[in-house]
Coordinates of C-alpha atoms in Angstrom, one line a residue:
M850 CA 5.9 -18.3 -183.8
F851 CA 6.7 -15.0 -182.3
S852 CA 9.0 -12.0 -182.7
Q853 CA 9.0 -9.3 -180.1
T854 CA 11.0 -6.1 -179.9
Y855 CA 12.2 -3.9 -177.1
T856 CA 14.0 -0.5 -177.5
F857 CA 16.3 1.7 -175.5
T858 CA 18.5 4.7 -176.2
L859 CA 22.0 5.5 -174.9
T860 CA 23.4 9.0 -174.7
N861 CA 26.9 7.8 -173.7
P862 CA 29.1 4.8 -174.5
N863 CA 28.1 1.9 -172.1
T864 CA 28.6 -1.8 -171.4
V865 CA 25.4 -3.9 -171.3
N866 CA 24.5 -7.3 -169.9
I867 CA 21.2 -8.8 -171.0
L868 CA 19.5 -12.0 -169.7
L869 CA 16.3 -13.6 -171.0
S870 CA 14.8 -16.5 -169.1
S871 CA 12.0 -19.1 -169.4
V872 CA 11.0 -22.3 -167.7
V873 CA 9.6 -25.6 -169.2
N874 CA 6.8 -27.4 -167.2
G875 CA 4.3 -29.8 -168.6
D876 CA 2.8 -28.4 -171.7
H877 CA 4.3 -24.9 -171.1
H878 CA 7.4 -24.6 -173.3
L879 CA 9.0 -21.6 -175.0
D880 CA 12.0 -22.0 -177.4
F881 CA 14.0 -19.0 -178.6
S882 CA 15.3 -19.3 -182.1
S883 CA 17.3 -16.0 -182.0
I884 CA 17.8 -13.0 -179.7
V885 CA 19.6 -10.1 -181.4
L886 CA 20.5 -6.6 -180.3
T887 CA 20.8 -4.2 -183.2
G888 CA 22.0 -0.6 -183.3
P889 CA 25.0 1.6 -184.0
S890 CA 27.4 -1.1 -182.7
G891 CA 26.0 -3.6 -185.2
P892 CA 24.0 -6.9 -184.6
I893 CA 24.9 -8.7 -181.4
S894 CA 23.4 -12.2 -180.9
A895 CA 22.7 -13.7 -177.5
T896 CA 24.0 -17.2 -176.6
E897 CA 22.3 -20.0 -174.7
F898 CA 23.6 -19.8 -171.1
T899 CA 21.5 -22.6 -169.6
P900 CA 19.3 -25.3 -171.4
D901 CA 15.8 -26.6 -170.6
P902 CA 14.0 -26.8 -168.2
F903 CA 15.5 -23.4 -167.0
T904 CA 16.5 -21.7 -170.2
G905 CA 18.7 -18.6 -170.1
H906 CA 20.1 -16.6 -173.1
V907 CA 22.6 -13.9 -172.5
I908 CA 24.5 -11.0 -174.1
S909 CA 27.5 -10.5 -172.0
N910 CA 29.6 -7.3 -171.5
A911 CA 28.7 -5.8 -174.9
R912 CA 30.3 -2.4 -175.4
L913 CA 27.8 -0.1 -177.0
A914 CA 28.2 3.3 -178.7
P915 CA 25.6 6.1 -178.2
G916 CA 22.4 5.7 -180.1
S917 CA 19.1 3.8 -180.4
Y918 CA 19.0 0.0 -179.9
T919 CA 16.4 -2.7 -180.5
L920 CA 16.4 -6.1 -178.9
T921 CA 14.5 -8.7 -180.9
A922 CA 13.5 -12.0 -179.3
S923 CA 12.1 -14.6 -181.8
G924 CA 11.0 -18.2 -181.3
T925 CA 8.1 -20.5 -180.8
N926 CA 5.6 -20.9 -177.9
S927 CA 3.6 -23.9 -177.0
A928 CA -0.2 -24.1 -177.3
A929 CA -0.3 -23.9 -173.5
L930 CA 1.2 -20.4 -173.5
A931 CA 4.5 -20.0 -171.6
T932 CA 6.1 -16.8 -170.4
Y933 CA 9.7 -15.4 -170.6
V934 CA 11.2 -12.5 -168.7
G935 CA 14.3 -10.4 -169.2
T936 CA 16.7 -8.2 -167.3
I937 CA 19.2 -5.6 -168.6
A938 CA 22.0 -3.9 -166.7
L939 CA 24.2 -1.0 -167.9
A940 CA 27.6 -0.4 -166.4
G941 CA 27.3 3.4 -166.3
S942 CA 23.7 3.7 -165.2
A943 CA 22.6 5.4 -162.0
G944 CA 20.0 2.6 -161.6
A945 CA 16.3 2.3 -161.9
Q946 CA 13.9 4.0 -159.6
P947 CA 12.6 1.7 -156.8
S948 CA 9.1 0.4 -157.5
A949 CA 6.5 -1.5 -155.6
N950 CA 7.5 -5.1 -155.3
G951 CA 5.4 -8.2 -154.6
G952 CA 1.7 -8.8 -154.8
P953 CA -0.6 -11.4 -156.5
L954 CA 0.4 -13.2 -159.7
D955 CA -2.1 -13.9 -162.5
L956 CA -1.7 -17.5 -163.4
T957 CA -4.9 -17.7 -165.5
A958 CA -2.9 -19.0 -168.5
G959 CA -0.8 -21.3 -166.3
S960 CA 2.3 -19.2 -166.4
A961 CA 3.4 -15.7 -165.4
G962 CA 6.3 -13.3 -165.3
F963 CA 7.1 -10.8 -162.6
I964 CA 9.7 -8.2 -161.7
G965 CA 11.2 -6.6 -158.6
T966 CA 13.1 -3.4 -158.3
P967 CA 13.9 -3.1 -154.6
S968 CA 15.3 -0.1 -152.9
A969 CA 19.1 -0.2 -152.1
G970 CA 20.0 -2.4 -149.2
A971 CA 18.3 -5.5 -147.8
F972 CA 14.9 -6.5 -149.2
S973 CA 12.3 -9.3 -148.9
N974 CA 9.6 -9.3 -151.6
V975 CA 6.5 -11.6 -151.5
F976 CA 4.5 -12.7 -154.5
T977 CA 1.4 -14.7 -154.0
F978 CA -0.8 -17.1 -156.0
S979 CA -3.4 -19.8 -155.4
I980 CA -4.1 -23.2 -157.0
G981 CA -7.4 -24.9 -157.1
S982 CA -6.2 -28.4 -158.1
P983 CA -2.9 -30.3 -157.6
Q984 CA -0.1 -28.7 -159.6
T985 CA 3.7 -28.8 -159.9
V986 CA 5.6 -25.5 -159.9
K987 CA 8.7 -24.5 -161.8
L988 CA 10.2 -21.2 -160.8
M989 CA 13.2 -19.1 -162.0
L990 CA 14.4 -15.8 -160.7
S991 CA 17.1 -14.0 -162.7
S992 CA 19.3 -10.9 -162.4
A993 CA 22.1 -9.4 -164.4
V994 CA 25.1 -7.5 -163.0
G995 CA 26.2 -4.3 -164.8
G996 CA 28.9 -2.1 -163.3
D997 CA 27.5 -0.9 -159.9
Q998 CA 24.1 -2.5 -160.5
N999 CA 23.9 -5.8 -158.6
I1000 CA 21.2 -7.8 -156.8
D1001 CA 22.4 -10.7 -154.7
F1002 CA 19.7 -13.1 -153.5
T1003 CA 20.3 -14.6 -150.0
S1004 CA 17.3 -16.9 -150.3
V1005 CA 14.3 -17.7 -152.6
L1006 CA 11.6 -19.9 -151.2
L1007 CA 8.1 -21.2 -151.9
R1008 CA 5.9 -21.2 -148.8
G1009 CA 2.6 -23.1 -148.6
P1010 CA 0.5 -25.5 -146.5
F1011 CA 3.4 -28.0 -146.5
G1012 CA 5.9 -25.5 -145.2
D1013 CA 8.9 -24.1 -147.1
L1014 CA 10.7 -25.3 -150.2
L1015 CA 14.1 -23.6 -150.9
A1016 CA 15.2 -22.7 -154.4
A1017 CA 18.8 -23.5 -155.4
E1018 CA 21.3 -21.1 -157.0
L1019 CA 21.8 -22.4 -160.6
T1020 CA 24.3 -19.7 -161.8
R1021 CA 26.3 -16.9 -160.2
D1022 CA 27.1 -13.3 -161.2
P1023 CA 27.1 -11.7 -163.7
F1024 CA 23.9 -13.7 -164.5
E1025 CA 22.5 -14.8 -161.2
T1026 CA 19.7 -17.4 -161.4
W1027 CA 17.8 -19.3 -158.8
T1028 CA 15.5 -22.2 -159.7
L1029 CA 12.9 -24.5 -158.0
A1030 CA 11.0 -27.5 -159.3
T1031 CA 8.4 -28.9 -156.9
P1032 CA 6.5 -32.2 -156.5
L1033 CA 2.8 -32.2 -157.0
L1034 CA 1.4 -29.5 -154.6
N1035 CA -2.0 -29.6 -153.0
P1036 CA -4.6 -26.9 -153.6
G1037 CA -4.2 -23.8 -151.5
S1038 CA -2.5 -20.4 -151.2
Y1039 CA 1.3 -20.0 -151.8
S1040 CA 3.9 -17.3 -151.5
I1041 CA 7.2 -16.8 -153.3
I1042 CA 9.6 -15.0 -150.9
A1043 CA 12.6 -13.4 -152.6
S1044 CA 15.2 -12.0 -150.1
G1045 CA 18.5 -10.4 -150.7
I1046 CA 20.5 -7.2 -151.0
N1047 CA 20.3 -4.5 -153.8
S1048 CA 23.2 -2.2 -154.7
D1049 CA 23.1 1.6 -154.2
A1050 CA 22.8 1.7 -158.0
V1051 CA 19.4 0.1 -157.9
A1052 CA 19.1 -3.0 -160.0
T1053 CA 16.1 -5.1 -161.2
Y1054 CA 15.4 -8.9 -161.1
A1055 CA 12.8 -10.8 -163.0
G1056 CA 11.0 -14.1 -162.4
T1057 CA 9.0 -16.6 -164.4
L1058 CA 6.7 -19.3 -163.1
A1059 CA 4.8 -22.2 -164.7
L1060 CA 2.2 -24.6 -163.4
S1061 CA 1.5 -28.2 -164.6
P1062 CA -0.9 -30.9 -163.4
R1063 CA 1.6 -33.6 -164.2
D1064 CA 3.2 -35.5 -161.3
P1065 CA 7.0 -35.7 -162.1
D1066 CA 7.3 -38.7 -159.7
A1067 CA 4.4 -40.7 -161.1
P1068 CA 5.5 -44.3 -162.1
D1069 CA 5.7 -45.2 -165.8
N1070 CA 2.7 -47.5 -166.5
D1071 CA 3.5 -48.0 -170.2
V1072 CA 3.0 -51.6 -171.5
P1073 CA 6.4 -53.1 -172.6
E1074 CA 7.0 -53.3 -176.3
P1075 CA 6.9 -56.8 -177.9
D1076 CA 10.7 -56.9 -178.1
S1077 CA 11.0 -55.9 -174.5
G1078 CA 8.5 -58.6 -173.5
A1079 CA 10.4 -61.2 -175.5
L1080 CA 13.6 -60.2 -173.7
V1081 CA 11.9 -60.5 -170.3
M1082 CA 10.6 -64.0 -171.2
A1083 CA 14.0 -65.1 -172.4
G1084 CA 15.5 -63.9 -169.1
L1085 CA 13.0 -65.8 -167.1
G1086 CA 13.7 -69.0 -169.2
A1087 CA 17.4 -68.7 -168.6
A1088 CA 16.8 -68.3 -164.9
L1089 CA 14.7 -71.4 -164.8
V1090 CA 17.4 -73.4 -166.6
M1091 CA 20.0 -72.3 -164.1
L1092 CA 17.7 -73.2 -161.2
R1093 CA 17.2 -76.7 -162.5
T1094 CA 20.9 -77.2 -163.1
D1095 CA 21.7 -76.1 -159.5
R1096 CA 19.1 -78.5 -158.2
R1097 CA 20.7 -81.4 -160.1
R1098 CA 24.1 -80.5 -158.7
F1099 CA 22.8 -80.4 -155.2
R1100 CA 21.2 -83.8 -155.5
T1101 CA 24.4 -85.2 -157.0
N1102 CA 26.8 -83.9 -154.4
R1103 CA 24.8 -84.4 -151.1
P1104 CA 25.6 -87.4 -148.8
G1105 CA 23.6 -90.5 -149.7
G1106 CA 22.8 -89.1 -153.1
V1107 CA 22.8 -90.8 -156.5
L1108 CA 26.5 -91.6 -156.3
S1109 CA 26.0 -94.1 -153.4
R1110 CA 25.1 -97.6 -154.5
R1111 CA 23.7 -100.6 -152.7
R1112 CA 25.5 -103.9 -153.3

């Protein structure tokens, strides 16, 4: 169980969009039980925007009065710790200050979150990681639109020894999300390349990534349950009966068959 709080203060009335995101992969699984924004405008609860394996919870176009606010995210995390990320956009904000973007990701725990605040205009940010054993990757990049703040991705891809895998756009503005689920990847070095255009009112995007040694395409080798086995045997028995019946019909109807008699 967890309950984590984030605070901010408004000096003027404003409209806010908030997006919290997490991915499920293998044993990495985080479930939100509630996400609530409290302050002078009263409690405002987030709603589930997208379900597992790419979970998104949003507070959309909430009109806020001046004052101090607290965002409380509560839920349960798996024993194999998963990560969630969040983005917030204000309609009347001048935008965040551009920051360094890209660099290596720490996947010691098997999952990681990261952010990018590119300068206005076109950008291409590169995040790197390495895996020492075969792993599947699930990746989600998220951004919220608020007023003049807007990041539009043109492409999100995973580059590695095999070449490039392209992420797909899952949802569009005001809560833009791009997602990617890979097959089992070989050990080696990989890059996440996020490209797009940032608005003059500089906006921020966030990403979450989770690894798993499980192969999603592996065949199911489970032994059939007794009932299932009985059904299979019954089906085979019925097929044999039909085959014997067809043979009898063939022998009966062919020329010179049992219907012809010698005198």
